[in-house]
Short mmCIF file of C-alpha atoms in Angstrom, two decimals:
data_model
loop_
_atom_site.label_atom_id
_atom_site.label_comp_id
_atom_site.label_asym_id
_atom_site.label_seq_id
_atom_site.Cartn_x
_atom_site.Cartn_y
_atom_site.Cartn_z
CA GLU A 7 54.04 -18.78 -56.77
CA VAL A 8 54.34 -22.02 -55.47
CA GLN A 9 52.82 -21.53 -51.50
CA LEU A 10 53.70 -24.50 -49.14
CA VAL A 11 51.94 -24.20 -45.41
CA GLU A 12 52.61 -26.23 -42.34
CA SER A 13 50.91 -26.66 -39.65
CA GLY A 14 50.32 -29.31 -36.38
CA GLY A 15 54.23 -29.48 -35.47
CA GLY A 16 54.73 -28.46 -31.28
CA SER A 17 55.83 -30.12 -28.42
CA VAL A 18 55.33 -34.11 -26.99
CA GLN A 19 57.16 -36.70 -24.85
CA ALA A 20 59.11 -39.96 -26.24
CA GLY A 21 56.94 -42.37 -27.35
CA GLY A 22 54.37 -39.82 -28.15
CA SER A 23 52.68 -39.66 -32.01
CA LEU A 24 52.29 -35.51 -34.07
CA ARG A 25 50.73 -36.20 -37.40
CA LEU A 26 52.42 -32.75 -39.97
CA SER A 27 50.28 -31.48 -42.77
CA CYS A 28 51.47 -29.15 -45.96
CA SER A 29 49.01 -27.78 -48.40
CA ALA A 30 50.18 -25.99 -51.49
CA SER A 31 48.46 -23.46 -53.10
CA ILE A 32 49.31 -25.92 -56.31
CA ASN A 33 48.09 -29.59 -57.90
CA ILE A 34 50.61 -31.87 -56.00
CA LYS A 35 49.12 -34.31 -58.55
CA ASN A 36 51.92 -37.13 -59.91
CA ARG A 37 54.67 -33.47 -61.36
CA TYR A 38 55.99 -33.11 -57.76
CA CYS A 39 58.14 -34.32 -55.78
CA MET A 40 57.27 -33.86 -52.02
CA GLY A 41 58.89 -34.31 -49.02
CA TRP A 42 59.92 -33.46 -45.74
CA PHE A 43 63.14 -32.20 -44.24
CA ARG A 44 63.92 -30.56 -41.02
CA GLN A 45 67.05 -29.61 -38.98
CA ALA A 46 67.60 -28.89 -35.67
CA SER A 47 69.90 -25.87 -34.35
CA GLY A 48 73.10 -25.89 -35.17
CA LYS A 49 72.45 -28.67 -37.21
CA GLU A 50 73.19 -29.00 -41.26
CA ARG A 51 69.12 -30.01 -42.97
CA GLU A 52 68.16 -33.95 -43.11
CA GLY A 53 66.24 -35.90 -45.09
CA VAL A 54 63.16 -37.54 -43.67
CA ALA A 55 61.07 -38.31 -45.77
CA SER A 56 60.07 -37.44 -49.86
CA ILE A 57 57.28 -38.87 -51.67
CA VAL A 58 56.70 -38.88 -56.07
CA GLY A 59 54.01 -40.71 -57.79
CA ALA A 60 51.05 -42.19 -56.48
CA ASP A 61 52.23 -42.80 -53.03
CA VAL A 62 56.40 -44.66 -54.24
CA ALA A 63 58.47 -42.57 -51.01
CA THR A 64 61.53 -42.62 -49.53
CA TYR A 65 62.36 -41.98 -45.84
CA ALA A 66 65.88 -41.92 -44.04
CA ASP A 67 66.77 -45.39 -41.71
CA SER A 68 66.72 -42.81 -39.08
CA VAL A 69 62.56 -42.80 -39.51
CA LYS A 70 61.06 -45.97 -41.45
CA GLY A 71 59.26 -47.66 -39.35
CA ARG A 72 57.91 -45.06 -37.57
CA PHE A 73 57.14 -42.36 -39.92
CA THR A 74 54.55 -42.57 -42.96
CA ILE A 75 54.11 -39.50 -45.24
CA THR A 76 51.36 -39.87 -47.54
CA LYS A 77 50.15 -37.16 -50.66
CA ASP A 78 45.94 -36.81 -50.71
CA SER A 79 46.06 -34.25 -54.59
CA ASP A 80 42.85 -34.19 -53.88
CA LYS A 81 43.19 -31.32 -51.51
CA ASN A 82 46.68 -29.99 -52.42
CA THR A 83 47.52 -32.00 -49.33
CA LEU A 84 51.07 -33.82 -47.12
CA SER A 85 50.78 -35.50 -44.30
CA LEU A 86 54.25 -37.14 -42.25
CA GLN A 87 52.81 -38.59 -39.21
CA MET A 88 55.39 -38.92 -37.02
CA ASN A 89 54.85 -42.08 -34.12
CA SER A 90 57.73 -43.12 -31.33
CA LEU A 91 59.27 -40.40 -31.51
CA LYS A 92 62.15 -39.27 -29.68
CA ALA A 93 64.24 -36.44 -28.56
CA GLU A 94 67.00 -37.05 -31.46
CA ASP A 95 63.44 -35.24 -33.34
CA THR A 96 63.63 -32.02 -32.57
CA ALA A 97 63.37 -29.73 -35.06
CA VAL A 98 61.53 -27.09 -37.10
CA TYR A 99 60.45 -29.00 -39.99
CA TYR A 100 60.00 -28.61 -43.68
CA CYS A 101 57.95 -29.02 -46.58
CA ALA A 102 59.39 -29.02 -49.64
CA ALA A 103 58.62 -29.73 -52.80
CA GLY A 104 60.26 -29.63 -56.81
CA PRO A 105 60.21 -31.42 -60.64
CA ASP A 106 59.17 -35.04 -60.07
CA PHE A 107 62.66 -36.96 -61.41
CA LEU A 108 64.06 -34.69 -57.57
CA CYS A 109 62.81 -38.54 -56.23
CA GLY A 110 65.85 -40.86 -57.54
CA LEU A 111 68.54 -38.62 -55.88
CA ASP A 112 69.37 -39.16 -52.07
CA LEU A 113 67.60 -37.62 -49.88
CA SER A 114 70.70 -36.29 -48.49
CA GLU A 115 69.90 -34.48 -51.93
CA GLN A 116 67.46 -34.04 -51.86
CA ALA A 117 66.87 -31.22 -49.20
CA ARG A 118 69.34 -29.25 -51.15
CA ARG A 119 67.71 -29.75 -54.13
CA LEU A 120 64.18 -29.01 -53.43
CA THR A 121 63.78 -25.18 -53.05
CA VAL A 122 60.46 -24.77 -52.78
CA ARG A 123 60.01 -24.61 -48.98
CA GLY A 124 57.17 -23.86 -46.62
CA GLN A 125 58.38 -21.00 -43.11
CA GLY A 126 58.58 -24.12 -40.71
CA THR A 127 56.87 -25.73 -37.78
CA GLN A 128 58.92 -26.70 -34.99
CA VAL A 129 58.66 -30.19 -33.51
CA THR A 130 60.08 -30.51 -29.78
CA VAL A 131 60.55 -34.18 -28.30
CA SER A 132 60.81 -34.01 -24.44
CA SER A 133 63.04 -37.52 -23.07
#
């Protein structure tokens, strides 16, 4: 059974930074589409960023230039560096994984189809 465990969430003021990490129980090198998704209270889950292969990354327009997704295949860890955080980034952030071809879909579809997910970590940004 694949397990994903997120860490690194917390509370920060607008303009600050946080780094999320996701530890995977599987060898994530090349074979998986890995991504970060978020769900704010009362809203649907949305895609934030995903990565496949060594460094083919996709970002939501709302986070481009502020967030960076990276993958360390040796440590089976996925990370999300979040800079210049805004109040609207407040949400529970989930790490997710799925077959590599899913990274060819748009992020909204990935949010639906990457079904292996962690328990989530809360990010709260105060303005």
